[in-house]
Coordinates of C-alpha atoms and ligand atoms in Angstrom, one line a residue:
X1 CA 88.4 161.9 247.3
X2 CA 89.0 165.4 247.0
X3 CA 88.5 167.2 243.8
X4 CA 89.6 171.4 243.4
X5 CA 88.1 172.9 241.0
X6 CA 89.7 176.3 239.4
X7 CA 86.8 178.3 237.4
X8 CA 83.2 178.6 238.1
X9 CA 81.3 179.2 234.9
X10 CA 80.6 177.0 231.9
X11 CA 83.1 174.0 232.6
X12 CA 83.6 174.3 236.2
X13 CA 80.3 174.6 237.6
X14 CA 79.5 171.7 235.1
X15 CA 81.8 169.4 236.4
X16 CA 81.4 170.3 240.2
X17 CA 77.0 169.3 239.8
X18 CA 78.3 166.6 237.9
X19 CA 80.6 165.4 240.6
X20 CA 78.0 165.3 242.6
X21 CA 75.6 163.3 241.4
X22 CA 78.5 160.7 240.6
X23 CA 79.4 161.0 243.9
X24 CA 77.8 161.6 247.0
X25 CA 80.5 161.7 249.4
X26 CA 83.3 163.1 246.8
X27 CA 84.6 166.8 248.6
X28 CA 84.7 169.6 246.1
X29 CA 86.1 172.6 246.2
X30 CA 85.4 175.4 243.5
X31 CA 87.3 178.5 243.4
X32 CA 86.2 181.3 240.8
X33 CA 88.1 184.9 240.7
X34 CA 85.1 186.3 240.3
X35 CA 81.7 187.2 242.1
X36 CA 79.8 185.5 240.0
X37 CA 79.2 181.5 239.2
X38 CA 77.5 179.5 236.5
X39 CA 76.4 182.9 234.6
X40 CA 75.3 183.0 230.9
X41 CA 78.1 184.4 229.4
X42 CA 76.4 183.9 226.2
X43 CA 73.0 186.2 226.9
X44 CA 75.5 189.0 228.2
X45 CA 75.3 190.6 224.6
X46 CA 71.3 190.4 224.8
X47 CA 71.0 192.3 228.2
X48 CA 73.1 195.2 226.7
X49 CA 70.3 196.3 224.5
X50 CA 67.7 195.0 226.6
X51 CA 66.3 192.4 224.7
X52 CA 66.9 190.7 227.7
X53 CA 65.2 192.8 230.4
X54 CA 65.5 191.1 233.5
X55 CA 69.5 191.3 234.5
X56 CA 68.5 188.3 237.4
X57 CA 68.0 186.4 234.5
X58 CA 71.7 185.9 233.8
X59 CA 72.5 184.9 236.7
X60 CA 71.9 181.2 237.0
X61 CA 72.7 180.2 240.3
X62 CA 74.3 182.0 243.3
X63 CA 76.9 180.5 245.7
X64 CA 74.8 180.0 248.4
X65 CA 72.1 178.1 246.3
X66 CA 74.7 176.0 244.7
X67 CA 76.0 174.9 247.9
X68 CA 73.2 174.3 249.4
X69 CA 71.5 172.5 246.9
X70 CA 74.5 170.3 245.8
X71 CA 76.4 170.3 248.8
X72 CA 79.7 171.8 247.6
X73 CA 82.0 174.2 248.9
X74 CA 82.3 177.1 246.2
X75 CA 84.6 180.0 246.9
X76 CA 83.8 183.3 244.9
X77 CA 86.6 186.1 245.1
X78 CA 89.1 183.6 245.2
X79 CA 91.9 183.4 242.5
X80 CA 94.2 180.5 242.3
X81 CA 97.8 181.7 241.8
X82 CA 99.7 178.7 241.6
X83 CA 99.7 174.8 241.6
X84 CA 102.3 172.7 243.3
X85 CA 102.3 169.4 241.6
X86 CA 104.7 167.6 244.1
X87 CA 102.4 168.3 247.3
X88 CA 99.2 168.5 245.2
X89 CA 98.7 171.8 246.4
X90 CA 96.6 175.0 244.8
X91 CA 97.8 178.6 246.9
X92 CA 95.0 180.5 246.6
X93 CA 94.2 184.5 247.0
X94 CA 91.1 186.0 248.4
X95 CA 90.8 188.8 245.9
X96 CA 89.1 191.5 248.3
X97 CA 90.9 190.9 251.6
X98 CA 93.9 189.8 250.2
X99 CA 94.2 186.6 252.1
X100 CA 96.1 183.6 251.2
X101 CA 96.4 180.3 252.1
X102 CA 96.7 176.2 250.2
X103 CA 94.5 173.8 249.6
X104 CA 95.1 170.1 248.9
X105 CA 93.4 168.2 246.3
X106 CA 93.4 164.6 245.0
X107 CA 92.2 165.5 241.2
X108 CA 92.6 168.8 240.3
X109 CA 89.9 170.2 237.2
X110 CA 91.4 173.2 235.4
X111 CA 88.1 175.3 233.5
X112 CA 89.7 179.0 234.2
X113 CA 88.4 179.7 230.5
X114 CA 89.8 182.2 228.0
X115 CA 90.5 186.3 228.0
X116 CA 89.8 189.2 225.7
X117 CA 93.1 189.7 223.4
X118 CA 94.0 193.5 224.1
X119 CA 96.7 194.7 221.6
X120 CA 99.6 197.0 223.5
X121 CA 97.8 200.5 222.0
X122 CA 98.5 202.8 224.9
X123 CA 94.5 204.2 223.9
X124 CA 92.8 200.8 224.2
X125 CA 93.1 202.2 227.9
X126 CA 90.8 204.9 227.4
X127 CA 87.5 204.6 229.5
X128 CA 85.1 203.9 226.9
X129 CA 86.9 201.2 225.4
X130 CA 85.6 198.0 226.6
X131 CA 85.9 194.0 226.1
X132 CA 82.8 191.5 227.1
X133 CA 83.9 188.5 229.0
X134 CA 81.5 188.1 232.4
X135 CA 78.8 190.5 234.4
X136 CA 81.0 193.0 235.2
X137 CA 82.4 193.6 231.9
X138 CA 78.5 194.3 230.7
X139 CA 77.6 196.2 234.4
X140 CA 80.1 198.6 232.4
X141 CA 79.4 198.8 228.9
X142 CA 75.6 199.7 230.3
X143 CA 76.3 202.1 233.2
X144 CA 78.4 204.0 230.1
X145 CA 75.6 203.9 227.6
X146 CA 73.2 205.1 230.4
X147 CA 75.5 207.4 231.8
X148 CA 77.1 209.2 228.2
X149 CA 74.6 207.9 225.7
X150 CA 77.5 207.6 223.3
X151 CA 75.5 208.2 219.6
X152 CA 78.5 206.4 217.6
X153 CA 80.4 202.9 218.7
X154 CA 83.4 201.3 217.2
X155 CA 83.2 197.6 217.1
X156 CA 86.6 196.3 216.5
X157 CA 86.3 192.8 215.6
X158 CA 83.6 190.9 213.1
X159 CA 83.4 187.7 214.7
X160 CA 80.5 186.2 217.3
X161 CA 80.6 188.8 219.9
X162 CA 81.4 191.5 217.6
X163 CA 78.7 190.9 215.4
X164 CA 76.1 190.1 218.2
X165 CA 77.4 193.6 220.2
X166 CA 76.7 195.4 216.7
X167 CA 73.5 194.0 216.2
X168 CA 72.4 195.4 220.1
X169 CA 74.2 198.3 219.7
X170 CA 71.9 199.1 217.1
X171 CA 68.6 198.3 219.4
X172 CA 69.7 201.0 221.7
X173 CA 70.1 203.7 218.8
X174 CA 73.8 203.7 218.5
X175 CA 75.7 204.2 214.6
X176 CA 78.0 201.5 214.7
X177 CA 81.2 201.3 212.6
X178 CA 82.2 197.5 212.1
X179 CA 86.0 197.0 212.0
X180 CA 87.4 194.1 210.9
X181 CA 91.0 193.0 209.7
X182 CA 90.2 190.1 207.4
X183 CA 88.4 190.6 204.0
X184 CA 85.0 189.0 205.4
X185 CA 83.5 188.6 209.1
X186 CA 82.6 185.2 210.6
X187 CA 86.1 183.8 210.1
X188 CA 84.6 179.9 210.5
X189 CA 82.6 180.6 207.3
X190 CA 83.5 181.3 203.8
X191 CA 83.5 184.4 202.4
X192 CA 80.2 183.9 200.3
X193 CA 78.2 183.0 202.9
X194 CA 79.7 185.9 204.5
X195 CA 78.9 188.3 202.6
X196 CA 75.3 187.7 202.9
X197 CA 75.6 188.3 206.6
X198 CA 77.7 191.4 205.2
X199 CA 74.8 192.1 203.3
X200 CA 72.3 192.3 206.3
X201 CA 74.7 194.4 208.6
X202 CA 74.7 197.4 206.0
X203 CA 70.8 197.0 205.5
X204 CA 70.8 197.4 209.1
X205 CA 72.8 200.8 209.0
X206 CA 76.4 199.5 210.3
X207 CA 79.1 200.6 208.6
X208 CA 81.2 197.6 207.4
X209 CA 85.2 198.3 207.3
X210 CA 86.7 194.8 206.0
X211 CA 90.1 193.8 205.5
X212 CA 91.4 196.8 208.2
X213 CA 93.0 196.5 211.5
X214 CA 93.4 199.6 213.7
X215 CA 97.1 200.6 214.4
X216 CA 96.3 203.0 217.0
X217 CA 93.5 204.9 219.6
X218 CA 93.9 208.4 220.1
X219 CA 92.6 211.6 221.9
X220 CA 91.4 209.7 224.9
X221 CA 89.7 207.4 222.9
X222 CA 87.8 209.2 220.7
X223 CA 89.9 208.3 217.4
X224 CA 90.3 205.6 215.8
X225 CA 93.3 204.8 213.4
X226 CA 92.9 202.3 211.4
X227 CA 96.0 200.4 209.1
X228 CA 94.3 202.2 206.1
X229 CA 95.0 205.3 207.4
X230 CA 91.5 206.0 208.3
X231 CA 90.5 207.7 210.9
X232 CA 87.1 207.3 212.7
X233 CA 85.6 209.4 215.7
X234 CA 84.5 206.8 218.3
X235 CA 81.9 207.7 221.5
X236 CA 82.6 204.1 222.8
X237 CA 84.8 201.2 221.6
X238 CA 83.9 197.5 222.0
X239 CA 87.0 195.3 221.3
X240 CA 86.0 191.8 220.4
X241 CA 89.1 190.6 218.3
X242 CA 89.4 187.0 219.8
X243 CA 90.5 185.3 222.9
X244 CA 93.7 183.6 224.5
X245 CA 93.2 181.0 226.2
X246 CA 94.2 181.6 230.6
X247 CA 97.0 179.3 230.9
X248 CA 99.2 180.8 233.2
X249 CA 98.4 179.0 235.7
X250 CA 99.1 175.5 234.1
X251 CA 102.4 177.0 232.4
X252 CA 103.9 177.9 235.5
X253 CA 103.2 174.9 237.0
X254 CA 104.7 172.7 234.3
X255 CA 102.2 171.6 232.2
X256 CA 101.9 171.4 228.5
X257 CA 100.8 173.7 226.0
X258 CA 100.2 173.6 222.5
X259 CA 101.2 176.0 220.0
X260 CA 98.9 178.7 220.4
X261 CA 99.0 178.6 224.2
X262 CA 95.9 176.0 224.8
X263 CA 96.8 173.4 227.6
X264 CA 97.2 170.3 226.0
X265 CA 95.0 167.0 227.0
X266 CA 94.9 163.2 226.5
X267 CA 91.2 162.0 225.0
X268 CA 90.2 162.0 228.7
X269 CA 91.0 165.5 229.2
X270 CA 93.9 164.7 231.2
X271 CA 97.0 167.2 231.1
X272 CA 100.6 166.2 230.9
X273 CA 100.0 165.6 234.6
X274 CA 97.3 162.7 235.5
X275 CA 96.1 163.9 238.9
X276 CA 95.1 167.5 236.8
X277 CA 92.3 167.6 233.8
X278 CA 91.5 170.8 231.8
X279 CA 88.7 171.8 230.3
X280 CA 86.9 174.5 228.3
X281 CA 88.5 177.6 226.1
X282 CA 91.4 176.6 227.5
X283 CA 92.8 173.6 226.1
X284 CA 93.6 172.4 222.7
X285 CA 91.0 170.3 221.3
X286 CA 91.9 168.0 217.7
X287 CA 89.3 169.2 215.1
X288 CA 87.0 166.3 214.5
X289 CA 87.1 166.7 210.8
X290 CA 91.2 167.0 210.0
X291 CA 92.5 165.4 213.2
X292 CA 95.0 168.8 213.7
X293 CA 95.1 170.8 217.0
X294 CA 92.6 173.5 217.4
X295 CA 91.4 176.2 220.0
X296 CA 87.4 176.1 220.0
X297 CA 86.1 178.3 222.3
X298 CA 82.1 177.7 222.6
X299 CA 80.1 176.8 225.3
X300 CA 78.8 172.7 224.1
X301 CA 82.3 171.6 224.1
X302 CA 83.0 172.9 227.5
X303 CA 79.6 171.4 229.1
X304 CA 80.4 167.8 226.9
X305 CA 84.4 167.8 228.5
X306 CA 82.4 168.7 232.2
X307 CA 80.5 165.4 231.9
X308 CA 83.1 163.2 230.7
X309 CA 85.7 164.4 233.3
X310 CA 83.0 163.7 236.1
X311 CA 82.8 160.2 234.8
X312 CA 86.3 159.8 234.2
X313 CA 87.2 161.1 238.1
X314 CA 84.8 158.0 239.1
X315 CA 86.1 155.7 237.1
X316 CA 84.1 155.2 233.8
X317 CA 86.3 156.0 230.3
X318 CA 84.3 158.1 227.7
X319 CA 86.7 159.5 225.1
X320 CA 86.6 163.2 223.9
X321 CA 86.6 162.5 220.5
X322 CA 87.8 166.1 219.2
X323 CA 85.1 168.9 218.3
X324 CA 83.3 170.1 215.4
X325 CA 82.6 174.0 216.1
X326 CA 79.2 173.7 215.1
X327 CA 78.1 177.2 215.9
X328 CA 75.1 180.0 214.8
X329 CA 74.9 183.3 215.6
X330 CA 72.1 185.8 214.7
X331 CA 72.1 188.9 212.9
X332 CA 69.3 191.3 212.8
X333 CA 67.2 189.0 210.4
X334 CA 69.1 186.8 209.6
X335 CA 70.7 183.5 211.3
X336 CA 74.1 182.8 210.3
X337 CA 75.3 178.6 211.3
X338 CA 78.4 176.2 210.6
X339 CA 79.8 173.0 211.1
X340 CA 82.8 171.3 210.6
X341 CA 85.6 172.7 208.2
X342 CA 85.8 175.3 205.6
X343 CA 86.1 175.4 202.2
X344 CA 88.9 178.0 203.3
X345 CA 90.2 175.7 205.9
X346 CA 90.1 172.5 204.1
X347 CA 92.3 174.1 200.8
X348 CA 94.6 175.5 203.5
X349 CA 95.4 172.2 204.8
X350 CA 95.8 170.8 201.6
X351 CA 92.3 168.5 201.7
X352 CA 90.6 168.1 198.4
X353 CA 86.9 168.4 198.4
X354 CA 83.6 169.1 196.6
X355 CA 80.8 171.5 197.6
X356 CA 77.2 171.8 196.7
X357 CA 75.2 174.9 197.2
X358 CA 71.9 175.2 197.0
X359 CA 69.3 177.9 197.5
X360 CA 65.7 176.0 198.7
X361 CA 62.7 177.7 200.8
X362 CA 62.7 176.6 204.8
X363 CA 59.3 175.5 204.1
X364 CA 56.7 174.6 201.5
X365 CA 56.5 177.7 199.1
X366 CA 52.9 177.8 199.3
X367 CA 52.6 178.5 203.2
X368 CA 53.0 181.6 204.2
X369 CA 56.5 182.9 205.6
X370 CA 58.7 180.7 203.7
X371 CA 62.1 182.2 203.1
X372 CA 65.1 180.9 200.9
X373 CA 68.0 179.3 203.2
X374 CA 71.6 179.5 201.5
X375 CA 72.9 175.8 202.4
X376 CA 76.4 174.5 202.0
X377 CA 77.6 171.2 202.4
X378 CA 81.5 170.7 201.5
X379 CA 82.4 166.7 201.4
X380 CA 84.8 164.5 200.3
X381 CA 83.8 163.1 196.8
X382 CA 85.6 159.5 196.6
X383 CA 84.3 158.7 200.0
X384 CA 81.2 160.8 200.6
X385 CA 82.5 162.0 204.2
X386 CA 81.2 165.2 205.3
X387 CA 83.1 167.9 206.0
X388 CA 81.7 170.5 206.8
X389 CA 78.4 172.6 206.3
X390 CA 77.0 176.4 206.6
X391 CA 74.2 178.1 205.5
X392 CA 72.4 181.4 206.2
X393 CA 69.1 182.7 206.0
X394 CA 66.0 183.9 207.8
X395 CA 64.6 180.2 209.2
X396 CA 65.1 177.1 209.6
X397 CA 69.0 177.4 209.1
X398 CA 69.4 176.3 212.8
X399 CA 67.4 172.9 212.1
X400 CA 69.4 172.6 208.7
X401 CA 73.3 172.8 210.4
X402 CA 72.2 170.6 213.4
X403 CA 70.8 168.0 211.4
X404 CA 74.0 167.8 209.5
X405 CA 76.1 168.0 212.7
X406 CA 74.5 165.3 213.6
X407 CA 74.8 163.0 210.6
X408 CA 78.7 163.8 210.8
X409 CA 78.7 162.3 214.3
X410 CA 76.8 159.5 213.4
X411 CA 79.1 158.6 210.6
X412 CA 76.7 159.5 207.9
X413 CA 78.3 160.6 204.6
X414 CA 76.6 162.9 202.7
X415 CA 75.0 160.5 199.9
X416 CA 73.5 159.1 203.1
X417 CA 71.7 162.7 203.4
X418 CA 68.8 161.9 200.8
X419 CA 67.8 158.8 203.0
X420 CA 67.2 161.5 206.2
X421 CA 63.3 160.5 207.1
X422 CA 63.0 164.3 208.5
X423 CA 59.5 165.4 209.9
X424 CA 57.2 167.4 207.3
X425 CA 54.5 169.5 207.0
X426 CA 53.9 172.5 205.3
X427 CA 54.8 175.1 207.7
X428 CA 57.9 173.3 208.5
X429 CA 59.6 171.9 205.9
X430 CA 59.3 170.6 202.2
X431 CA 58.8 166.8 201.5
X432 CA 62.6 166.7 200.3
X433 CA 63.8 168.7 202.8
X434 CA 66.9 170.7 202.0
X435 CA 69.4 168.3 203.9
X436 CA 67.7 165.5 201.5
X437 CA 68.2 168.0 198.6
X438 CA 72.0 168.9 199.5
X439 CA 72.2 165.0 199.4
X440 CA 70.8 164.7 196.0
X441 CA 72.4 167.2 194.4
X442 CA 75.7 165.7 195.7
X443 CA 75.5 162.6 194.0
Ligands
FAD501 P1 84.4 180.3 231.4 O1 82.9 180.0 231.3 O2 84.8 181.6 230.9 O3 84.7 180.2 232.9 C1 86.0 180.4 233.4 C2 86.0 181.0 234.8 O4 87.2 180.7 235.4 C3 85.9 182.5 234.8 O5 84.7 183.0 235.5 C4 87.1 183.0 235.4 O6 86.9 184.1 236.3 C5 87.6 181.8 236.2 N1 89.0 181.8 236.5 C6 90.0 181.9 235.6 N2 91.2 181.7 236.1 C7 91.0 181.5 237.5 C8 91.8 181.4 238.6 N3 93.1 181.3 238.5 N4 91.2 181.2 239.8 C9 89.9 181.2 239.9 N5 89.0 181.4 238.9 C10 89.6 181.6 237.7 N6 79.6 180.0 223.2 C11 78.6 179.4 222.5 O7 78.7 178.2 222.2 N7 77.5 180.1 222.0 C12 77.3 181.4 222.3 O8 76.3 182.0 221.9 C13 78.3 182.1 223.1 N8 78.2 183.4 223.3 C14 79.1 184.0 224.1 C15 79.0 185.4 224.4 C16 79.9 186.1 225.1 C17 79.8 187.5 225.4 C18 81.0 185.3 225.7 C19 82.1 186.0 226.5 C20 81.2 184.0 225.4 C21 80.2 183.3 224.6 N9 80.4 182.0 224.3 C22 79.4 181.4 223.5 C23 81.6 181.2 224.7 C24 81.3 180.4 226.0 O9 80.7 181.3 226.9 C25 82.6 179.8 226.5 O10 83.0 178.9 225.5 C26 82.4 179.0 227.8 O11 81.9 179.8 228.8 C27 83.7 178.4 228.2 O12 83.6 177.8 229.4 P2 84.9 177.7 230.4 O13 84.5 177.0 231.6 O14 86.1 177.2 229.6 O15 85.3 179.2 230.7

């Protein structure tokens, strides 16, 4: 069997190494536009400010080693242009020489990912505006630091990236101006928990513009123009206001898409045509919670689709059984998490629901270091289920959201949260711990 692979980072590498061990004999080809393969997209933020140091570091594996040590046939430089169902054909160009030629495959895995949104504003060409998808993008944003050591930054955008280029931003000594069109950042969360995050940034010295969208980027991208009518001078831009999913490929050649552009998939990851799967930030996913279509661009559901498309090319059925968003990102201090639905998203959709907040310490009070976590838990209150949870504070928040991520998975409602045997000891927790007390105060 031969399976082509189009995409080389999260999704693709995944389900090439996974191929492989499923299969010994299995060909597979990988092709990825880029230079780089299987990179940590998500440290890329990190290296900026060099928190982390060591650029290597990002780099995960290189052709050669992936090759060799997996025996594939990987293909850097090499963009797939177009897929020709009938012959089961991919053309393909060699982005430096320009060379073309076809390749057959049996299965076909689609992982090409998701791009920066870029508005049409004429200035957003300027050269210190910048978007962070991959290496090169961040080779750039630090040669311009080192080489104009911009004092002021514009972040255009509050959510992950945004907020994590900010916060490193800051490391290197820069004033940052946070822009952000809705009334709060960290869209998945609701705007109380928000605004604690909020709270942080300005302690931090960023300037927090909410509920303002720029309209326009002047003077060769020194000037800012915001919907306000503000204006704000700008050394160097960062434009992290979301990502559209790359589907061109799969919308010339045919294949469905959902409303906002993601390919569309079976519970298998199958598109519209069997013989091609897609993965990643590119397809539609149904939200585990509501059951609607959903784009959830983050790096778990990626890897999880990878495995279950390996299996699924050799024969075993696991379904894809839709995705939470369970995320967390950190800010300065602070550590911001969620899973599930909003309060926001659930009134939107017309679901009713309770919530419980509560305010506990992340460990016993009288051990040093404990700090108050603000925990969330939003359920249904005829049935118990769980939708959704979010808390923020200093520690422990990351232990708080994944335990409950996990209970949804497992079925657990959120009465069923007080009968959580969680691990205890004073530096790490409270003998009701605050999953167990979200539980209790629920009922
Ligand atoms: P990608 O990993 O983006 O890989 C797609 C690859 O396909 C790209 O390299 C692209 O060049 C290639 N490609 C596209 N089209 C073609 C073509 N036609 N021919 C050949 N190659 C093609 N997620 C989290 O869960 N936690 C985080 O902390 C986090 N931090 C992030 C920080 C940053 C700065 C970024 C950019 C992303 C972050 N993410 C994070 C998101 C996460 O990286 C993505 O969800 C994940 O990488 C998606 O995997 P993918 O395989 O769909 O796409």
């Amino acid at each position: 069997k031969k399976v082509v692979i189009v995409g080389g980072v999260a999704g693709g590498a995944t389900t090439a190494t996974k191929l492989r061990r499923l299969d010994e004999k299995a060909e597979i080809v990988l092709f990825e536009r880029g230079e780089f393969i299987s990179f940590a997209n998500c440290g890329l933020p990190y290296h900026i400010s060099g928190v982390i140091e060591d650029r290597q570091k990002l780099l995960l594996q290189t052709v050669e080693g992936m090759n060799a040590r997996y025996n594939l046939d990987i293909r850097n430089f090499s963009e797939v242009t177009a897929i020709n169902r009938e012959e089961k054909t991919v053309s393909i160009k060699h982005v430096q020489t320009g060379e073309e030629y076809t390749e057959s495959y049996d299965v076909l895995v689609l992982s090409p990912g998701a791009k920066p949104i870029v508005p049409p504003i004429e200035g957003l060409k300027s050269t210190n505006v910048f978007t962070l998808r991959n290496i090169p993008d961040m080779d750039k944003i630090k040669e311009y630091l080192e080489g104009n050591q911009p004092k002021n930054a514009v972040v255009i955008g509050g959510g992950f990236i945004g907020l994590e280029m900010a916060e490193n931003l800051v490391h290197t000594g820069i004033n940052v101006t946070l822009v952000e069109k809705l009334p709060q950042v960290m869209g998945p969360v609701d705007p109380e928990m928000a605004a604690i995050v909020e709270d942080e940034l300005r302690r931090n010295g960023i300037e927090l513009i909410l509920g303002d969208g720029i309209t326009d980027v002047q003077d060769n991208g020194t000037k800012v123009v915001l919907e306000s009518g503000k204006v704000l001078e700008a050394e160097l831009i960062i434009l992290s206001i979301g990502v559209r999913p790359e589907n061109k490929l799969a919308a010339d050649a045919g294949l469905e898409l959902g409303e906002r552009g993601g390919i569309k998939v079976n519970e298998y990851l199958q598109t519209s045509d069997e013989a091609i799967y897609a993965m990643g930030d590119a397809i539609e996913v149904t939200d585990y919670i509501n059951g609607q279509p959903t784009m959830i661009p983050l790096a778990w559901p990626a890897n999880r689709q990878a495995h279950i498309v390996g299996h699924h090319i050799n024969g075993r059925k696991i379904a894809y059984p839709g995705t939470l968003g369970t995320s967390i990102v950190k800010v300065f201090e602070l550590t911001a998490a969620t899973t599930g639905n909003s309060e926001k998203l659930l009134r939107r959709l017309g679901i009713p629901y309770e919530v419980v907040h509560i305010h506990p310490l992340s460990h016993a009070g009288y051990y040093p270091g404990a700090e108050q976590i603000s925990l969330k838990v939003i359920f249904d209150k005829e049935t118990g289920k769980i939708f959704g949870a979010q808390a923020v504070g200093k520690d422990g928040v990351d232990k708080r959201i994944d335990v409950i991520a996990t209970a949804i998975k497992g079925g657990l409602n959120v009465y069923d949260l007080q009968e959580l045997e969680l691990a205890y000891a004073p530096p790490f927790s409270s003998a009701k711990d605050p999953v167990n007390m979200a539980g209790y105060v629920a009922s």
